[in-house]
Short mmCIF file of C-alpha atoms and ligand atoms in Angstrom, two decimals:
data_model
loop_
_atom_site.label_atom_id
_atom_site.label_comp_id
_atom_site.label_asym_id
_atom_site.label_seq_id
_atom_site.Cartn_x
_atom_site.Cartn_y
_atom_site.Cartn_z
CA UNK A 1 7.95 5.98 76.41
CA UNK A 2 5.34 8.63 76.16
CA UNK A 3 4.13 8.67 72.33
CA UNK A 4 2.05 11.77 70.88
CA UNK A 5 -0.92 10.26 68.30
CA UNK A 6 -3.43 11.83 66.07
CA UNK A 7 -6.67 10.43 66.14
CA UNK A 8 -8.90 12.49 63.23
CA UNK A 9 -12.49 12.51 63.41
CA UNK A 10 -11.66 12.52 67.44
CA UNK A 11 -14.87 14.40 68.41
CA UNK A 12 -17.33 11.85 67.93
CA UNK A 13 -18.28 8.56 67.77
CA UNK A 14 -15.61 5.68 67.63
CA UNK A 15 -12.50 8.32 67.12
CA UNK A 16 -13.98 10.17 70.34
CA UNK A 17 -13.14 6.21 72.16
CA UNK A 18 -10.20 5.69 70.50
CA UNK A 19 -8.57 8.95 71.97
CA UNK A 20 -10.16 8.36 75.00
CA UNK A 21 -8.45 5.06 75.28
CA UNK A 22 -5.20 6.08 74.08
CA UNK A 23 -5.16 8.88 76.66
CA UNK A 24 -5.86 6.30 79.70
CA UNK A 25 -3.23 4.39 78.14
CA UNK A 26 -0.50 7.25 78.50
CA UNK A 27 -0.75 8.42 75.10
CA UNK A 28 -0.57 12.64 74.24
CA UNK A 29 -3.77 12.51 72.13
CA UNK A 30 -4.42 15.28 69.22
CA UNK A 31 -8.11 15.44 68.39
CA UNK A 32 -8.05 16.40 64.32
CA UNK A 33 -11.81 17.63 63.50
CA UNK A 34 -13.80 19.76 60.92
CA UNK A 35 -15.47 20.75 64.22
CA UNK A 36 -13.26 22.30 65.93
CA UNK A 37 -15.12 23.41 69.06
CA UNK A 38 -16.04 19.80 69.23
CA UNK A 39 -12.44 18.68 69.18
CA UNK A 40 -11.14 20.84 71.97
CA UNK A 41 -14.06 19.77 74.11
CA UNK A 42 -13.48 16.20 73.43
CA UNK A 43 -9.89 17.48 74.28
CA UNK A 44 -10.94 19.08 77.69
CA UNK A 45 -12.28 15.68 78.76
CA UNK A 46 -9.43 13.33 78.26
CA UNK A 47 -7.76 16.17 80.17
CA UNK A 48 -10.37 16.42 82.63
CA UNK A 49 -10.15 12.59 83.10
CA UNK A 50 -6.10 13.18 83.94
CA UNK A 51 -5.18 12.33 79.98
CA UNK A 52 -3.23 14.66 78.01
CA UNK A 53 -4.83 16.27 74.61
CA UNK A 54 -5.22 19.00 72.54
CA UNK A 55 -8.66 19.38 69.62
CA UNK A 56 -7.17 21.30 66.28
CA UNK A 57 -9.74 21.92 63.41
CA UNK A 58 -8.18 20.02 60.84
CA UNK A 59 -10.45 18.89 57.65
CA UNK A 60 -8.86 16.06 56.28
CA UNK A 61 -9.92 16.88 52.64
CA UNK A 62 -7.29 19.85 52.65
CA UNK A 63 -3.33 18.78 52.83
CA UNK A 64 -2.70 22.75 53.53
CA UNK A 65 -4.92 22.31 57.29
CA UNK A 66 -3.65 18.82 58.25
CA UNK A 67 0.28 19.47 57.46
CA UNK A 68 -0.49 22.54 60.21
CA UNK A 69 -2.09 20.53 62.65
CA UNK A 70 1.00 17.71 62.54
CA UNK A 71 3.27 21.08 62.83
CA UNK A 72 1.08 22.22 65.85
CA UNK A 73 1.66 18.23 67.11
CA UNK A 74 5.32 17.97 66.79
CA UNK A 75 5.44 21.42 68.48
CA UNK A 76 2.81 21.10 71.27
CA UNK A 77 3.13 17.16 72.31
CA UNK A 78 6.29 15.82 70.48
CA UNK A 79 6.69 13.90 67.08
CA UNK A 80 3.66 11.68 65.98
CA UNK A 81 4.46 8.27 66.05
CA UNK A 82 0.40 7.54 66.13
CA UNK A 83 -1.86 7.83 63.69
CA UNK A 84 -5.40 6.62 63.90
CA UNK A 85 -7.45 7.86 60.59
CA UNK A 86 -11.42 7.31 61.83
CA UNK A 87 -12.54 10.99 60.37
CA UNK A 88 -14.84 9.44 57.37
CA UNK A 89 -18.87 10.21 56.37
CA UNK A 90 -21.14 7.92 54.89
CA UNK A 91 -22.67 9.57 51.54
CA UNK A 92 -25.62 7.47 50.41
CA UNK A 93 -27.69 7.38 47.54
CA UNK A 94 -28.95 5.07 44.69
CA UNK A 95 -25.90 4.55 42.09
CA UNK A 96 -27.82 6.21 39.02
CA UNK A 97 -28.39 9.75 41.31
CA UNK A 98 -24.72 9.94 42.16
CA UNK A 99 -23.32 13.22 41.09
CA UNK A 100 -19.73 13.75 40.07
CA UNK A 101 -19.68 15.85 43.09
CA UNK A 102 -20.96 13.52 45.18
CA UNK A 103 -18.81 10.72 44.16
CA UNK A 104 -15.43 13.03 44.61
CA UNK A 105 -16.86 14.34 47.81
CA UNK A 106 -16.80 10.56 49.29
CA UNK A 107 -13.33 10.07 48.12
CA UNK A 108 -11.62 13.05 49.73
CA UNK A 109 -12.97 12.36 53.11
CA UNK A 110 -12.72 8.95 52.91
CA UNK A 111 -9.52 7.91 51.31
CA UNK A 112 -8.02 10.71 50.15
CA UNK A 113 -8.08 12.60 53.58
CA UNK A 114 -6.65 8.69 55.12
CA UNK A 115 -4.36 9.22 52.15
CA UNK A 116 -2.90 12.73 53.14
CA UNK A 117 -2.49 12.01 57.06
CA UNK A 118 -0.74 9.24 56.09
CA UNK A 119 1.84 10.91 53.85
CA UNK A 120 1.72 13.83 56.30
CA UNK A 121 3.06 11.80 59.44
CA UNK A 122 5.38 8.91 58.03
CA UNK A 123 8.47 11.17 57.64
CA UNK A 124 8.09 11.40 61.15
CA UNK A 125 7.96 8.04 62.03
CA UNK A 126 10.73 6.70 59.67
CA UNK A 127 13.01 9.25 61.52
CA UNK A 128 11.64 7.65 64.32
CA UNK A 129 11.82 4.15 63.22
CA UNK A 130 8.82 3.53 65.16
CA UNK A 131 4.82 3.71 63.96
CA UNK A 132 1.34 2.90 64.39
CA UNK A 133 -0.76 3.70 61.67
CA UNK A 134 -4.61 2.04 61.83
CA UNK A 135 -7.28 3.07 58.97
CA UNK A 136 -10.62 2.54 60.14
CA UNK A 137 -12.79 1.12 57.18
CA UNK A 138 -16.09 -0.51 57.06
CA UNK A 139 -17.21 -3.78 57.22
CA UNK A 140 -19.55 -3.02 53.76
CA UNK A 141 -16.46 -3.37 52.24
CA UNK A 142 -16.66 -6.88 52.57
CA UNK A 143 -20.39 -7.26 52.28
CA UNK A 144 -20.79 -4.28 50.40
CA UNK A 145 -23.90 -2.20 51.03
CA UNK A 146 -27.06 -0.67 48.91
CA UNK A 147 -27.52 2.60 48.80
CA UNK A 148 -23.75 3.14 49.30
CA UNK A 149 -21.34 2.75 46.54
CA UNK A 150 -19.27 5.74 46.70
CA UNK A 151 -18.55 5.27 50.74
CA UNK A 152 -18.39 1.21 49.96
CA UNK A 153 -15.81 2.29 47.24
CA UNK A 154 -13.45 4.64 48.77
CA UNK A 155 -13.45 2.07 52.05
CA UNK A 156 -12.68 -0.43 49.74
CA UNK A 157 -9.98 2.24 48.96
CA UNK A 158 -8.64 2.46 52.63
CA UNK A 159 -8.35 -1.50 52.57
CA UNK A 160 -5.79 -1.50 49.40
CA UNK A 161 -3.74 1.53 50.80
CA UNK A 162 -3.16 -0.05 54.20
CA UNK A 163 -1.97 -3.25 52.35
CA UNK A 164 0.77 -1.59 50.39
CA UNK A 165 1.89 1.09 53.48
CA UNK A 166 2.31 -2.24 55.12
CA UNK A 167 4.69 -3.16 52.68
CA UNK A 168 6.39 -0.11 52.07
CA UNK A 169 7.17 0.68 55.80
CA UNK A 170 7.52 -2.38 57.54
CA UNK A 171 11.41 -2.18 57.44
CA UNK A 172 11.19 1.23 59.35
CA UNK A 173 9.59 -0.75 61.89
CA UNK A 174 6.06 0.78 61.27
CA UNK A 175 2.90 -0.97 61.41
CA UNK A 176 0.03 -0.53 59.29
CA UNK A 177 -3.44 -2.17 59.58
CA UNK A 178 -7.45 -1.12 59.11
CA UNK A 179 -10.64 -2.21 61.42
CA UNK A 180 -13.36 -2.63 59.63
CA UNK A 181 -16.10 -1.67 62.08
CA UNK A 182 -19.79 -3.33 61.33
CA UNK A 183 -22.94 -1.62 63.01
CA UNK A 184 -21.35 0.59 65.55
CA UNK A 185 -23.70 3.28 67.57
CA UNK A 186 -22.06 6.91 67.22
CA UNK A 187 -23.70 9.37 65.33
CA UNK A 188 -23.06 8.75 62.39
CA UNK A 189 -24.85 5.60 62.29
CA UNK A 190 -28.19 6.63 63.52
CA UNK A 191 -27.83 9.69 60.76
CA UNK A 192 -27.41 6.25 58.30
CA UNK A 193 -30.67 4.61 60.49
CA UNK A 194 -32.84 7.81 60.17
CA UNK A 195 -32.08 7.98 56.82
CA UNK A 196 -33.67 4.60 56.16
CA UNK A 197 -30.47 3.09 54.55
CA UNK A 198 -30.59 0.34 57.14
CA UNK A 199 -33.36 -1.02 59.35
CA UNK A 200 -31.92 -1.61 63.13
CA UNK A 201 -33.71 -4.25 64.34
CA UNK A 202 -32.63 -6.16 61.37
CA UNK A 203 -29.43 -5.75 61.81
CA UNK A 204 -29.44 -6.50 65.47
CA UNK A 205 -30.80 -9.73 63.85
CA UNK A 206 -27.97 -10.68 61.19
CA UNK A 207 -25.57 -9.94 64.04
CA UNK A 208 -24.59 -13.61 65.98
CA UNK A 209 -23.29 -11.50 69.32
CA UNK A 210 -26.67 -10.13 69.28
CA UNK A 211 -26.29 -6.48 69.87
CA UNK A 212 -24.99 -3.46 67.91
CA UNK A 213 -21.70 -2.49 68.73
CA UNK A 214 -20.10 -0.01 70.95
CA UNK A 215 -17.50 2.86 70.17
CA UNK A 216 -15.69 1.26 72.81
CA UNK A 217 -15.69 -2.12 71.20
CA UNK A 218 -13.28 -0.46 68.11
CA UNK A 219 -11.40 1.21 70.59
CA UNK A 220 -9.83 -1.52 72.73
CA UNK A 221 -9.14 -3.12 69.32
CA UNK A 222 -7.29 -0.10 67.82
CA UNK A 223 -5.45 0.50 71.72
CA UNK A 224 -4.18 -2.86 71.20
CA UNK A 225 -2.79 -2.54 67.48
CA UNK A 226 -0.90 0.41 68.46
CA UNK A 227 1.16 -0.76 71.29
CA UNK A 228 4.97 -2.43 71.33
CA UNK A 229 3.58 -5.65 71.58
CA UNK A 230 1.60 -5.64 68.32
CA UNK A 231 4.73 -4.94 66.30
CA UNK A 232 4.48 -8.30 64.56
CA UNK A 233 1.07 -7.46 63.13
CA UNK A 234 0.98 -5.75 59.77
CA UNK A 235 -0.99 -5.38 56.69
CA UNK A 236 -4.38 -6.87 58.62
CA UNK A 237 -7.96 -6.25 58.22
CA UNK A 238 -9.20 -6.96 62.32
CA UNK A 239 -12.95 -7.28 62.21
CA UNK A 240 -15.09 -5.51 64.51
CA UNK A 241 -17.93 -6.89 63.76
CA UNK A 242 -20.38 -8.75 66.22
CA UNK A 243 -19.42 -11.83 63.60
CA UNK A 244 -21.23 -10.35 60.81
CA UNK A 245 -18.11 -10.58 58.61
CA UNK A 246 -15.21 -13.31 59.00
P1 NAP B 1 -19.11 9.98 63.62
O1 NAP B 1 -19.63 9.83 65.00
O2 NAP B 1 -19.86 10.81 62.63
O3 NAP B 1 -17.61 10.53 63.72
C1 NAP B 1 -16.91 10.92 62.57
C2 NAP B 1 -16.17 12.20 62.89
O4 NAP B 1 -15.40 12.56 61.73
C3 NAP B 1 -17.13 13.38 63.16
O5 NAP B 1 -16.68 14.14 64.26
C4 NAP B 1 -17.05 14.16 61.87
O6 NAP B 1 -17.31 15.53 62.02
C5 NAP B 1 -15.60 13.94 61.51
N1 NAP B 1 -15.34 14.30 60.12
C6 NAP B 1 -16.13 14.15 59.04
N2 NAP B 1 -15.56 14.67 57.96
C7 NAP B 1 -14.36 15.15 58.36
C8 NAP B 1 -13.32 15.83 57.70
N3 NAP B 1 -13.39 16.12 56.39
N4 NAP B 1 -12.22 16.20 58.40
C9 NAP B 1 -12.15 15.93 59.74
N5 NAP B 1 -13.11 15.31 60.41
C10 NAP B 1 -14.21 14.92 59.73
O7 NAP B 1 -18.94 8.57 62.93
P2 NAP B 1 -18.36 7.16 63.46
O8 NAP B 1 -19.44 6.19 63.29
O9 NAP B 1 -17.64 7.31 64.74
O10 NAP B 1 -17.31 6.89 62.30
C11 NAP B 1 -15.91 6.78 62.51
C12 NAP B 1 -15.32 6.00 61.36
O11 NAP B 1 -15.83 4.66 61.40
C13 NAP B 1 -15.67 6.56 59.99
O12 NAP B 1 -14.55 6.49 59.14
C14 NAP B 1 -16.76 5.63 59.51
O13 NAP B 1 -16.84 5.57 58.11
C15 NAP B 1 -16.33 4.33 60.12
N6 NAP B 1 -17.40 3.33 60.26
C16 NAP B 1 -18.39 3.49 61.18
C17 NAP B 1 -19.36 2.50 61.30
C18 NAP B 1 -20.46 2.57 62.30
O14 NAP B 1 -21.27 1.62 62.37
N7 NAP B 1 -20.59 3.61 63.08
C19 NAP B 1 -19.31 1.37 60.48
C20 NAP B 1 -18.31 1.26 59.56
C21 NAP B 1 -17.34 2.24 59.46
P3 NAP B 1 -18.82 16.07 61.75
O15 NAP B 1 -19.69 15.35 62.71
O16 NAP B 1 -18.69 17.54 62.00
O17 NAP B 1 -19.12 15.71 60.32
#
């Protein structure tokens, strides 16, 4: 059966691999970015590649912009039975400098925004009796991280919510579950290197594999937590991790 997923914070990084992958798999992919431009050409490659996806501008800090892009979903590739929440930013910062602002600002991408997709597509998948739903946290929340405690919080955040959706939607045949991804190279985390919050080689160092990881690495995780055969798995925390983390 052909199943329509969201993958938010598609454009870059490890959601731009996750949709990638879901696409080869068969999936109809919908990119949900603040960049919009960014999503629809992240869109035009799947498609380019033979996949099937559309990009939508959706910022996952406003409930108004993501219940239209699930409405654009059900109407453009079918009901979402496939939700992958990797939109997220790390905010960092010494604890005592932490603004109010700054603090709420880490929540609503972070968990509330995981939060609100969530609530936005379940309805859909109870009627289905079918889901996939995988958060994509951080490995700092089992290390935790300097520099980071807002991000480290509201991950930590992502962790408890997937344990209780778990719970709550298991009997509708829905599973719930959150990667944890440690030192992967998108973007985002060489923004997090240049800004000095971490020191590469280092890293490299306190990682037994040896190398950082890849987008790709997260995807073929998440590809495999979302198909029928991973039914039986609920309520987990799968480390991606180079076996930083256990
Ligand atoms: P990335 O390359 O920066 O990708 C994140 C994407 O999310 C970007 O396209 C970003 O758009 C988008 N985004 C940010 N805020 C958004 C919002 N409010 N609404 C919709 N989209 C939004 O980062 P990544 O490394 O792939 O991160 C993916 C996920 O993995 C994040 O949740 C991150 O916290 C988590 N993670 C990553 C690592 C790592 O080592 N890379 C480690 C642990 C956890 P803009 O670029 O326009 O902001």
């Amino acid at each position: 059966m052909t199943r329509a997923a969201i993958v938010t914070g598609g454009a870059s990084g490890i959601g731009a691999a996750i949709a990638r992958h879901l696409a080869a798999d068969g999936a109809l992919v919908a990119i949900f970015d603040l960049d919009g431009t960014a999503a629809e050409a992240a869109a035009t490659a799947i498609e380019e590649a033979g996949g099937k996806a559309i990009g939508l501008p959706v910022d996952v800090t406003a409930r108004a912009a993501i219940d239209a892009g699930v409405e654009q979903v059900r109407s453009r590739l079918g009901r979402p039975s496939i939700l992958v929440n990797s939109a997220g930013a790390t905010i960092a910062g010494p604890f005592l400098d932490i603004a109010a602002e700054t603090w709420d600002r880490a929540l609503a991408v972070n968990l509330t925004g995981t939060f609100d997709c969530c609530q936005a597509v379940l309805p859909d998948m109870i009627e289905e009796r079918w889901g996939r739903i995988v958060n994509i946290s951080s490995s700092s929340v089992h290390s935790g991280s300097r520099g980071l405690a807002a991000y480290v919080a509201a991950k930590s955040g992502v962790v408890g919510l997937t344990k209780v959706l778990a719970l709550e939607f298991a009997p509708y045949g829905i599973t719930v579950n959150t990667i944890p991804p440690g030192f992967i190279d998108t973007p985002m985390l060489r923004k997090t290197l240049e800004q000095g919050v971490f020191d590469l080689d280092q890293q490299i160092a306190n990682t037994p594999v040896g190398r950082i990881g890849r987008p790709e690495d997260v995807a073929a995780t998440c590809a495999f937590l979302v198909n029928e055969e991973a039914g039986y798995i609920t309520g987990q925390i799968i480390g991606v991790n180079g076996g930083r983390n256990t």
